mmCIF file of C-alpha atoms and ligand atoms in Angstrom:
data_model
loop_
_atom_site.group_PDB
_atom_site.id
_atom_site.type_symbol
_atom_site.label_atom_id
_atom_site.label_comp_id
_atom_site.label_asym_id
_atom_site.label_seq_id
_atom_site.Cartn_x
_atom_site.Cartn_y
_atom_site.Cartn_z
ATOM 1 C CA MET A 263 14.773 -24.735 12.693
ATOM 2 C CA ARG A 264 10.734 -25.306 13.403
ATOM 3 C CA GLY A 265 8.564 -24.373 10.267
ATOM 4 C CA LYS A 266 5.316 -22.719 10.642
ATOM 5 C CA THR A 267 2.584 -23.633 13.362
ATOM 6 C CA PHE A 268 -1.118 -23.202 13.402
ATOM 7 C CA ILE A 269 -3.095 -22.253 16.219
ATOM 8 C CA ALA A 270 -6.964 -22.822 15.632
ATOM 9 C CA HIS A 271 -9.454 -19.753 16.967
ATOM 10 C CA ASP A 272 -10.868 -21.817 19.730
ATOM 11 C CA GLU A 273 -7.055 -22.719 21.104
ATOM 12 C CA LEU A 274 -6.049 -19.218 21.191
ATOM 13 C CA PRO A 275 -6.765 -18.834 24.944
ATOM 14 C CA GLU A 276 -4.950 -21.872 25.686
ATOM 15 C CA VAL A 277 -1.772 -21.119 23.657
ATOM 16 C CA LEU A 278 -1.893 -17.501 25.522
ATOM 17 C CA GLU A 279 -2.295 -19.075 29.002
ATOM 18 C CA ARG A 280 0.676 -21.471 28.384
ATOM 19 C CA LEU A 281 2.644 -18.307 27.157
ATOM 20 C CA SER A 282 1.607 -16.655 30.143
ATOM 21 C CA LYS A 283 3.392 -18.871 32.825
ATOM 22 C CA THR A 284 6.896 -18.050 31.391
ATOM 23 C CA MET A 285 6.369 -14.509 30.392
ATOM 24 C CA ASP A 286 3.998 -11.300 30.597
ATOM 25 C CA VAL A 287 1.712 -11.689 27.523
ATOM 26 C CA TRP A 288 0.070 -8.299 26.350
ATOM 27 C CA ILE A 289 -2.823 -8.389 24.365
ATOM 28 C CA PRO A 290 -5.186 -5.842 22.368
ATOM 29 C CA THR A 291 -8.454 -6.140 24.863
ATOM 30 C CA ALA A 292 -11.742 -4.461 24.930
ATOM 31 C CA ILE A 293 -12.377 -2.314 27.712
ATOM 32 C CA ASN A 294 -16.021 -2.644 27.285
ATOM 33 C CA ASP A 295 -18.599 -5.107 25.660
ATOM 34 C CA GLU A 296 -18.903 -2.494 22.554
ATOM 35 C CA LYS A 297 -15.218 -2.752 21.782
ATOM 36 C CA CYS A 298 -14.725 1.301 21.319
ATOM 37 C CA VAL A 299 -11.725 1.410 23.220
ATOM 38 C CA ILE A 300 -9.352 -1.481 22.799
ATOM 39 C CA GLN A 301 -6.177 -1.090 24.967
ATOM 40 C CA PHE A 302 -2.955 -3.805 25.036
ATOM 41 C CA LEU A 303 -3.181 -5.428 28.922
ATOM 42 C CA PRO A 304 -1.661 -8.166 30.241
ATOM 43 C CA TYR A 305 -3.035 -11.353 29.484
ATOM 44 C CA GLN A 306 -5.624 -12.782 31.866
ATOM 45 C CA PRO A 307 -7.772 -16.194 31.255
ATOM 46 C CA ASP A 308 -10.948 -13.888 31.152
ATOM 47 C CA ARG A 309 -9.437 -11.502 28.508
ATOM 48 C CA LEU A 310 -9.478 -12.808 25.080
ATOM 49 C CA PRO A 311 -7.329 -10.789 22.322
ATOM 50 C CA VAL A 312 -9.383 -8.369 19.825
ATOM 51 C CA LEU A 313 -7.647 -9.059 16.723
ATOM 52 C CA ASP A 314 -10.089 -7.712 13.813
ATOM 53 C CA ARG A 315 -9.500 -3.893 14.755
ATOM 54 C CA GLN A 316 -6.543 -1.884 15.362
ATOM 55 C CA SER A 317 -6.381 -0.889 19.106
ATOM 56 C CA THR A 318 -7.175 2.556 20.211
ATOM 57 C CA MET A 319 -3.683 3.152 22.159
ATOM 58 C CA PRO A 320 -0.632 1.607 20.692
ATOM 59 C CA PRO A 321 1.172 -0.908 22.799
ATOM 60 C CA LYS A 322 3.808 1.800 23.470
ATOM 61 C CA LYS A 323 3.317 1.896 27.193
ATOM 62 C CA VAL A 324 4.334 -1.783 27.419
ATOM 63 C CA ILE A 325 8.040 -0.678 27.091
ATOM 64 C CA PHE A 326 7.601 3.188 27.736
ATOM 65 C CA PRO A 327 4.983 3.083 30.508
ATOM 66 C CA GLN A 328 2.449 6.087 30.806
ATOM 67 C CA VAL A 329 3.718 6.526 34.049
ATOM 68 C CA GLU A 330 7.038 5.133 35.797
ATOM 69 C CA THR A 331 9.328 5.281 38.506
ATOM 70 C CA LEU A 332 12.647 5.621 37.376
ATOM 71 C CA LEU A 333 14.300 5.486 41.293
ATOM 72 C CA HIS A 334 13.267 5.672 45.134
ATOM 73 C CA PHE A 335 15.290 8.229 47.324
ATOM 74 C CA SER A 336 15.739 8.580 50.726
ATOM 75 C CA ARG A 337 17.155 11.240 52.909
ATOM 76 C CA LYS A 338 19.358 9.586 55.384
ATOM 77 C CA LYS A 339 20.761 11.487 58.704
ATOM 78 C CA ASP A 340 24.015 11.361 60.009
ATOM 79 C CA GLU A 341 24.005 9.839 63.236
ATOM 80 C CA ASN A 342 26.838 11.642 64.644
ATOM 81 C CA ASP A 343 26.498 14.878 63.014
ATOM 82 C CA PRO A 344 22.418 16.357 62.880
ATOM 83 C CA PHE A 345 23.829 19.093 60.446
ATOM 84 C CA LYS A 346 24.672 16.070 57.761
ATOM 85 C CA SER A 347 22.755 13.855 55.727
ATOM 86 C CA HIS A 348 23.083 12.071 52.606
ATOM 87 C CA ILE A 349 20.988 10.894 49.651
ATOM 88 C CA GLU A 350 20.387 6.939 49.200
ATOM 89 C CA LEU A 351 19.182 6.048 45.739
ATOM 90 C CA GLU A 352 17.521 2.306 44.652
ATOM 91 C CA ASP A 353 16.507 1.472 40.758
ATOM 92 C CA GLU A 354 13.877 0.044 39.943
ATOM 93 C CA GLU A 355 13.603 -4.296 39.715
ATOM 94 C CA GLU A 356 14.409 -5.651 36.792
ATOM 95 C CA VAL A 357 11.636 -6.175 34.326
ATOM 96 C CA SER A 358 10.370 -9.638 33.090
ATOM 97 C CA PRO A 359 10.553 -10.999 29.489
ATOM 98 C CA VAL A 360 7.335 -10.010 27.602
ATOM 99 C CA LEU A 361 5.654 -10.795 24.396
ATOM 100 C CA VAL A 362 3.205 -8.657 22.581
ATOM 101 C CA PHE A 363 1.096 -10.716 20.905
ATOM 102 C CA GLY A 364 -1.342 -8.742 18.006
ATOM 103 C CA ALA A 365 0.190 -5.811 17.491
ATOM 104 C CA ARG A 366 -0.059 -4.368 13.995
ATOM 105 C CA PRO A 367 3.390 -3.372 11.915
ATOM 106 C CA CYS A 368 2.484 0.349 12.362
ATOM 107 C CA ASP A 369 2.644 -0.264 16.222
ATOM 108 C CA VAL A 370 6.212 -2.253 16.075
ATOM 109 C CA ARG A 371 7.396 0.426 13.796
ATOM 110 C CA GLY A 372 6.822 3.054 16.416
ATOM 111 C CA PHE A 373 9.182 1.005 18.421
ATOM 112 C CA LEU A 374 11.997 1.602 15.333
ATOM 113 C CA VAL A 375 11.704 5.386 16.234
ATOM 114 C CA PHE A 376 11.669 5.246 19.546
ATOM 115 C CA ASP A 377 15.082 2.938 19.347
ATOM 116 C CA GLU A 378 16.951 5.993 17.528
ATOM 117 C CA VAL A 379 16.361 8.214 20.338
ATOM 118 C CA TYR A 380 16.797 5.905 23.358
ATOM 119 C CA LEU A 381 19.128 3.063 22.540
ATOM 120 C CA ASN A 382 20.735 4.163 19.257
ATOM 121 C CA GLY A 383 22.085 7.999 19.968
ATOM 122 C CA PRO A 384 25.160 8.843 22.312
ATOM 123 C CA TYR A 385 22.992 8.118 25.111
ATOM 124 C CA LYS A 386 21.080 4.948 25.859
ATOM 125 C CA ASP A 387 17.965 5.080 28.130
ATOM 126 C CA PRO A 388 18.372 2.153 30.567
ATOM 127 C CA TYR A 389 14.810 2.384 31.702
ATOM 128 C CA TYR A 390 13.755 2.098 27.869
ATOM 129 C CA ALA A 391 16.986 -0.217 27.013
ATOM 130 C CA LYS A 392 16.178 -2.866 29.869
ATOM 131 C CA ARG A 393 12.173 -3.187 28.514
ATOM 132 C CA ARG A 394 13.335 -3.391 24.927
ATOM 133 C CA GLU A 395 15.464 -5.871 25.191
ATOM 134 C CA LYS A 396 12.911 -8.437 27.055
ATOM 135 C CA THR A 397 10.120 -7.657 24.502
ATOM 136 C CA LEU A 398 8.937 -9.917 21.422
ATOM 137 C CA PHE A 399 6.583 -8.914 18.854
ATOM 138 C CA ALA A 400 3.949 -11.563 17.576
ATOM 139 C CA THR A 401 2.838 -9.020 14.976
ATOM 140 C CA LEU A 402 -0.248 -9.692 12.805
ATOM 141 C CA VAL A 403 -0.493 -9.331 9.180
ATOM 142 C CA CYS A 404 -2.864 -6.152 8.792
ATOM 143 C CA GLU A 405 -6.000 -6.976 6.824
ATOM 144 C CA THR A 406 -8.145 -4.557 8.204
ATOM 145 C CA SER A 407 -7.238 -0.846 7.535
ATOM 146 C CA ASP A 408 -9.589 1.805 7.644
ATOM 147 C CA ASN A 409 -9.795 4.801 5.976
ATOM 148 C CA ALA A 410 -7.720 6.900 8.345
ATOM 149 C CA CYS A 411 -4.735 4.495 7.815
ATOM 150 C CA PHE A 412 -1.979 5.692 5.608
ATOM 151 C CA CYS A 413 1.167 3.436 6.474
ATOM 152 C CA SER A 414 2.376 2.503 2.669
ATOM 153 C CA ALA A 415 2.559 6.340 1.783
ATOM 154 C CA VAL A 416 4.993 6.966 4.917
ATOM 155 C CA GLY A 417 7.516 4.316 3.600
ATOM 156 C CA SER A 418 5.799 1.008 5.256
ATOM 157 C CA GLY A 419 2.617 -0.899 4.674
ATOM 158 C CA PRO A 420 0.104 -3.543 6.192
ATOM 159 C CA ALA A 421 2.687 -6.506 5.570
ATOM 160 C CA ASP A 422 5.449 -5.034 6.943
ATOM 161 C CA GLN A 423 7.643 -7.151 8.789
ATOM 162 C CA THR A 424 10.759 -4.618 10.042
ATOM 163 C CA GLY A 425 11.225 -5.062 13.929
ATOM 164 C CA SER A 426 8.574 -8.028 14.523
ATOM 165 C CA ASP A 427 9.867 -11.335 15.957
ATOM 166 C CA LEU A 428 6.990 -13.613 14.996
ATOM 167 C CA TRP A 429 4.654 -13.194 12.174
ATOM 168 C CA ILE A 430 0.580 -13.726 12.504
ATOM 169 C CA ILE A 431 -1.273 -14.592 9.495
ATOM 170 C CA PRO A 432 -5.330 -14.998 9.873
ATOM 171 C CA VAL A 433 -6.311 -17.875 7.633
ATOM 172 C CA ASP A 434 -9.992 -19.568 8.039
ATOM 173 C CA SER A 435 -9.901 -21.229 10.763
ATOM 174 C CA GLY A 436 -7.135 -19.860 12.963
ATOM 175 C CA TYR A 437 -3.842 -18.167 12.804
ATOM 176 C CA VAL A 438 -0.518 -19.428 10.943
ATOM 177 C CA ILE A 439 2.526 -18.458 13.026
ATOM 178 C CA GLU A 440 6.094 -17.756 11.545
ATOM 179 C CA ALA A 441 9.489 -17.103 13.640
ATOM 180 C CA LEU A 442 10.966 -13.966 12.213
ATOM 181 C CA THR A 443 13.727 -13.654 14.422
ATOM 182 C CA LYS A 444 16.171 -16.292 16.419
ATOM 183 C CA ARG A 445 15.016 -15.317 19.676
ATOM 184 C CA ALA A 446 11.427 -15.966 18.555
ATOM 185 C CA GLU A 447 12.289 -19.742 17.869
ATOM 186 C CA ASN A 448 12.598 -20.835 21.314
ATOM 187 C CA LEU A 449 8.613 -19.796 21.486
ATOM 188 C CA MET A 450 7.516 -21.925 18.588
ATOM 189 C CA PRO A 451 6.838 -24.998 19.985
ATOM 190 C CA GLU A 452 4.709 -23.252 22.200
ATOM 191 C CA MET A 453 3.113 -21.661 19.373
ATOM 192 C CA GLY A 454 0.039 -24.500 18.345
ATOM 193 C CA LYS A 455 0.696 -27.532 16.328
ATOM 194 C CA ASP A 456 2.756 -27.823 12.996
ATOM 195 C CA ALA A 457 0.830 -26.201 10.302
ATOM 196 C CA THR A 458 0.025 -28.125 7.172
ATOM 197 C CA GLU A 459 0.664 -27.414 3.460
ATOM 198 C CA ALA A 460 -2.931 -26.462 2.951
ATOM 199 C CA GLN A 461 -2.680 -23.876 5.794
ATOM 200 C CA ILE A 462 0.759 -22.612 4.622
ATOM 201 C CA ALA A 463 -0.423 -22.251 1.510
ATOM 202 C CA GLU A 464 -3.849 -20.196 2.773
ATOM 203 C CA ALA A 465 -1.486 -17.993 4.635
ATOM 204 C CA GLN A 466 1.346 -17.410 1.704
ATOM 205 C CA ASN A 467 -2.161 -15.983 -0.599
ATOM 206 C CA VAL A 468 -3.249 -13.740 2.727
ATOM 207 C CA GLN A 469 0.292 -12.404 2.913
ATOM 208 C CA LYS A 470 0.677 -11.972 -1.024
ATOM 209 C CA LYS A 471 -2.921 -10.389 -1.123
ATOM 210 C CA VAL A 472 -1.867 -8.029 1.894
ATOM 211 C CA ALA A 473 1.406 -7.311 0.712
ATOM 212 C CA ALA A 474 0.065 -5.981 -2.559
ATOM 213 C CA LEU A 475 -2.186 -3.122 -0.814
ATOM 214 C CA HIS A 476 -1.182 0.634 -0.801
ATOM 215 C CA ILE A 477 -2.474 1.927 2.007
ATOM 216 C CA GLY A 478 -3.158 5.796 2.119
ATOM 217 C CA GLU A 479 -2.759 8.465 -0.823
ATOM 218 C CA GLY A 480 0.552 9.185 -2.194
ATOM 219 C CA ASP A 481 3.761 9.694 -1.255
ATOM 220 C CA LEU A 482 4.452 11.671 2.066
ATOM 221 C CA THR A 483 8.379 10.682 2.546
ATOM 222 C CA GLN A 484 9.831 13.444 0.891
ATOM 223 C CA SER A 485 8.451 16.159 2.504
ATOM 224 C CA SER A 486 11.183 17.735 4.139
ATOM 225 C CA ASP A 487 12.286 20.481 1.863
ATOM 226 C CA ASP A 488 8.741 21.629 1.480
ATOM 227 C CA PHE A 489 7.961 21.849 5.034
ATOM 228 C CA GLU A 490 11.209 24.119 5.211
ATOM 229 C CA ASP A 491 9.780 26.297 2.403
ATOM 230 C CA ARG A 492 6.608 26.792 4.426
ATOM 231 C CA PHE A 493 8.447 27.155 7.744
ATOM 232 C CA SER A 494 7.801 31.089 7.551
ATOM 233 C CA ASP A 495 4.597 31.228 6.117
ATOM 234 C CA ASN A 496 2.826 32.046 9.324
ATOM 235 C CA GLU A 497 -0.632 32.385 7.857
ATOM 236 C CA PHE A 498 -0.384 28.743 6.360
ATOM 237 C CA TRP A 499 0.678 27.690 10.154
ATOM 238 C CA ARG A 500 -2.138 29.725 11.368
ATOM 239 C CA ASP A 501 -4.857 28.274 9.218
ATOM 240 C CA MET A 502 -3.673 24.591 9.926
ATOM 241 C CA ALA A 503 -3.584 25.115 13.319
ATOM 242 C CA PHE A 504 -6.808 27.274 13.487
ATOM 243 C CA LYS A 505 -9.156 24.307 14.854
ATOM 244 C CA CYS A 506 -6.585 22.721 17.267
ATOM 245 C CA ILE A 507 -7.866 23.095 21.015
ATOM 246 C CA SER A 508 -4.352 21.757 22.393
ATOM 247 C CA CYS A 509 -5.645 18.820 24.028
ATOM 248 C CA GLY A 510 -2.455 16.381 23.504
ATOM 249 C CA ILE A 511 -4.299 13.398 22.299
ATOM 250 C CA CYS A 512 -2.352 12.900 19.126
ATOM 251 C CA THR A 513 0.389 12.528 20.703
ATOM 252 C CA TYR A 514 -0.789 10.380 23.514
ATOM 253 C CA VAL A 515 -2.410 8.143 21.140
ATOM 254 C CA CYS A 516 1.126 8.335 18.769
ATOM 255 C CA PRO A 517 3.134 5.309 18.525
ATOM 256 C CA THR A 518 6.387 7.129 17.560
ATOM 257 C CA CYS A 519 5.701 10.108 20.242
ATOM 258 C CA TYR A 520 8.217 9.924 22.860
ATOM 259 C CA CYS A 521 8.403 13.166 25.250
ATOM 260 C CA PHE A 522 8.303 12.925 28.846
ATOM 261 C CA ASN A 523 8.547 14.745 31.766
ATOM 262 C CA ILE A 524 10.256 13.820 34.980
ATOM 263 C CA THR A 525 8.769 15.016 38.658
ATOM 264 C CA ASP A 526 10.126 14.248 41.925
ATOM 265 C CA GLU A 527 7.379 13.160 44.368
ATOM 266 C CA ALA A 528 8.346 13.176 48.046
ATOM 267 C CA LYS A 529 7.301 13.109 51.649
ATOM 268 C CA ASP A 530 9.161 14.055 54.313
ATOM 269 C CA LEU A 531 12.520 12.221 53.877
ATOM 270 C CA ASP A 532 11.543 9.676 51.091
ATOM 271 C CA GLY A 533 10.367 10.060 47.446
ATOM 272 C CA GLU A 534 10.778 8.624 43.892
ATOM 273 C CA ARG A 535 11.661 10.046 40.527
ATOM 274 C CA ILE A 536 9.037 9.937 38.294
ATOM 275 C CA ARG A 537 8.731 9.867 34.399
ATOM 276 C CA SER A 538 5.645 10.351 32.699
ATOM 277 C CA TRP A 539 4.328 11.498 28.911
ATOM 278 C CA ASP A 540 4.484 14.651 27.898
ATOM 279 C CA SER A 541 3.100 16.332 24.869
ATOM 280 C CA CYS A 542 4.496 19.125 22.722
ATOM 281 C CA MET A 543 1.080 20.457 21.735
ATOM 282 C CA PHE A 544 0.965 21.588 25.674
ATOM 283 C CA ASN A 545 1.357 25.712 26.028
ATOM 284 C CA HIS A 546 3.675 24.524 29.094
ATOM 285 C CA TYR A 547 5.731 22.112 27.301
ATOM 286 C CA THR A 548 8.509 24.256 26.166
ATOM 287 C CA ARG A 549 7.973 27.074 28.625
ATOM 288 C CA GLU A 550 11.308 27.663 29.974
ATOM 289 C CA ALA A 551 12.163 28.935 34.186
ATOM 290 C CA SER A 552 12.073 32.373 32.729
ATOM 291 C CA GLY A 553 9.032 32.444 31.710
ATOM 292 C CA HIS A 554 9.882 32.473 28.117
ATOM 293 C CA ASN A 555 8.348 29.975 25.673
ATOM 294 C CA PRO A 556 9.862 29.764 22.269
ATOM 295 C CA ARG A 557 6.563 27.880 21.331
ATOM 296 C CA PRO A 558 4.210 30.387 22.711
ATOM 297 C CA SER A 559 0.834 29.808 20.603
ATOM 298 C CA LYS A 560 -0.489 26.950 18.791
ATOM 299 C CA LEU A 561 1.466 27.972 15.238
ATOM 300 C CA GLU A 562 4.472 26.802 16.623
ATOM 301 C CA ARG A 563 3.831 23.736 18.292
ATOM 302 C CA TYR A 564 1.486 22.531 15.417
ATOM 303 C CA ARG A 565 4.251 23.245 12.720
ATOM 304 C CA ASN A 566 6.910 21.227 15.054
ATOM 305 C CA ARG A 567 4.782 18.603 15.342
ATOM 306 C CA ILE A 568 4.683 18.390 11.816
ATOM 307 C CA GLY A 569 8.281 19.677 11.274
ATOM 308 C CA HIS A 570 9.590 16.867 13.840
ATOM 309 C CA LYS A 571 7.579 14.071 12.089
ATOM 310 C CA PHE A 572 8.188 14.724 8.342
ATOM 311 C CA SER A 573 11.398 16.841 8.277
ATOM 312 C CA TYR A 574 13.609 17.324 11.570
ATOM 313 C CA PHE A 575 13.384 13.259 12.374
ATOM 314 C CA PRO A 576 14.105 11.950 8.603
ATOM 315 C CA LYS A 577 17.076 14.582 8.256
ATOM 316 C CA LYS A 578 18.837 13.436 11.744
ATOM 317 C CA TYR A 579 17.850 9.627 11.316
ATOM 318 C CA LYS A 580 18.870 8.675 7.699
ATOM 319 C CA GLY A 581 15.415 9.260 6.109
ATOM 320 C CA MET A 582 13.067 7.565 8.736
ATOM 321 C CA ILE A 583 9.925 9.472 9.124
ATOM 322 C CA ALA A 584 8.766 9.369 12.648
ATOM 323 C CA CYS A 585 5.041 9.028 11.942
ATOM 324 C CA CYS A 586 4.582 5.162 10.928
ATOM 325 C CA GLY A 587 0.517 6.127 9.471
ATOM 326 C CA CYS A 588 -1.452 4.442 12.110
ATOM 327 C CA GLY A 589 -4.283 7.009 11.819
ATOM 328 C CA ARG A 590 -4.578 6.757 15.759
ATOM 329 C CA CYS A 591 -4.295 10.946 15.430
ATOM 330 C CA ILE A 592 -7.069 11.400 12.924
ATOM 331 C CA ARG A 593 -9.613 9.217 14.128
ATOM 332 C CA ARG A 594 -9.128 10.681 17.894
ATOM 333 C CA CYS A 595 -8.454 14.574 17.323
ATOM 334 C CA PRO A 596 -11.721 16.104 18.406
ATOM 335 C CA VAL A 597 -12.050 18.891 15.912
ATOM 336 C CA ALA A 598 -10.596 16.289 13.056
ATOM 337 C CA LEU A 599 -7.311 17.716 12.383
ATOM 338 C CA ASP A 600 -6.002 15.434 9.721
ATOM 339 C CA ILE A 601 -2.093 15.438 9.539
ATOM 340 C CA ARG A 602 -2.194 13.686 6.144
ATOM 341 C CA ASN A 603 -4.086 16.596 4.994
ATOM 342 C CA VAL A 604 -1.556 19.391 6.360
ATOM 343 C CA VAL A 605 1.208 17.303 4.955
ATOM 344 C CA LEU A 606 -0.248 17.272 1.551
ATOM 345 C CA SER A 607 -1.083 20.901 1.836
ATOM 346 C CA LEU A 608 2.627 21.896 2.312
ATOM 347 C CA LYS A 609 2.893 21.540 -1.369
ATOM 348 C CA LYS A 610 -0.050 23.718 -2.117
ATOM 349 C CA ASN A 611 -1.111 27.405 -2.486
ATOM 350 C CA LYS A 612 -2.814 28.411 0.233
ATOM 351 C CA GLU A 613 -6.247 29.067 -1.213
ATOM 352 C CA ASN A 614 -6.076 25.336 -2.005
ATOM 353 C CA VAL A 615 -5.864 24.273 1.688
ATOM 354 C CA ASP A 616 -8.891 22.325 2.834
ATOM 355 C CA VAL A 617 -8.018 20.916 6.319
HETATM 356 S S1 SF4 B 239 -5.791 16.029 18.795
HETATM 357 FE FE1 SF4 B 239 -6.143 17.562 17.816
HETATM 358 S S2 SF4 B 239 -7.129 19.500 18.879
HETATM 359 FE FE2 SF4 B 239 -5.883 17.932 20.082
HETATM 360 S S3 SF4 B 239 -4.037 18.599 19.972
HETATM 361 FE FE3 SF4 B 239 -3.957 17.206 18.532
HETATM 362 S S4 SF4 B 239 -4.419 18.381 16.214
HETATM 363 FE FE4 SF4 B 239 -5.055 19.523 18.462
HETATM 364 S S1 SF4 B 240 1.379 11.164 13.571
HETATM 365 FE FE1 SF4 B 240 -0.775 10.351 13.664
HETATM 366 S S2 SF4 B 240 -0.622 8.694 11.799
HETATM 367 FE FE2 SF4 B 240 1.244 9.296 12.570
HETATM 368 S S3 SF4 B 240 2.195 7.825 13.737
HETATM 369 FE FE3 SF4 B 240 1.501 9.643 15.400
HETATM 370 S S4 SF4 B 240 -1.018 8.802 15.718
HETATM 371 FE FE4 SF4 B 240 -0.281 7.474 13.980
#
């Protein structure tokens, strides 16, 4: 097994270029010069990764595209009988191997939540599975948390390697790279040159320092009983959801939100079945064909969002919280609703609530 390697800052484009010859390499990319929107996009020679801050959107779309064609269908008429026809289906093509370079531990943890639902349950989602199997994560030890981050409060942390294949540790003059999984070892010859003992020692210090950090206040992992106790307290939930404008941004930026809608888009005899992200914060999300909506107001929808992440999901999936503490919903909510405060408020009396 190859040891640790080192990539100098100015060698990074060359390494990404080399890797991109054999696989799709997705990197966090600034959409404008001010770096106010950072998205994961496929590497191109004129694109450099932004590694000094968290991306605006997580790399969720790499494995779970925002809009995805599941299959093509075409209705074929029977040549001998004009009253008969049949439908031919054609699946999407195979996918290429992918490396996500520069994800954060919270981004990768998001996919562990997805895995429980789309891979490990009684039904495997074949579209998710084929991309997941071919995707490797080169994850950056996270030195740049801000005041919206709370990964440690949900059982993870800025140096959490769970789910990652390669580990990127920023040091003064570049990055020390370590393979964490067998399948990542094959990439190590492409990942710069062997690291020196001094670089490895520097990287170990960084890893140790970051691993000792506790990002976020307290422990939000044991909130299920508090949620259940609060479930019927409509006044509490009305207060919590009062400011919400049901825009759905919190779900779109969330690495753990996995809901989707399916639509058939057809023209004449041909068409496509399309899957696109959906949001449980939208009014129509649960509306049934009869017109009945079991979550008719913001109260029920916001309660469901909290309950799903901090109670229903951990109860079903061995204690796993369906929130990785990335803080994106807090940064992006247009009315500054803070999910941490809501979860902490489950324990408090109503008069102490301040969201
Ligand atoms: S981002 Fe804020 S306002 Fe929009 S749906 Fe989520 S909680 Fe409501
Ligand atoms: S709920 Fe908010 S903090 Fe938690 S994973 Fe989703 S976006 Fe991140």
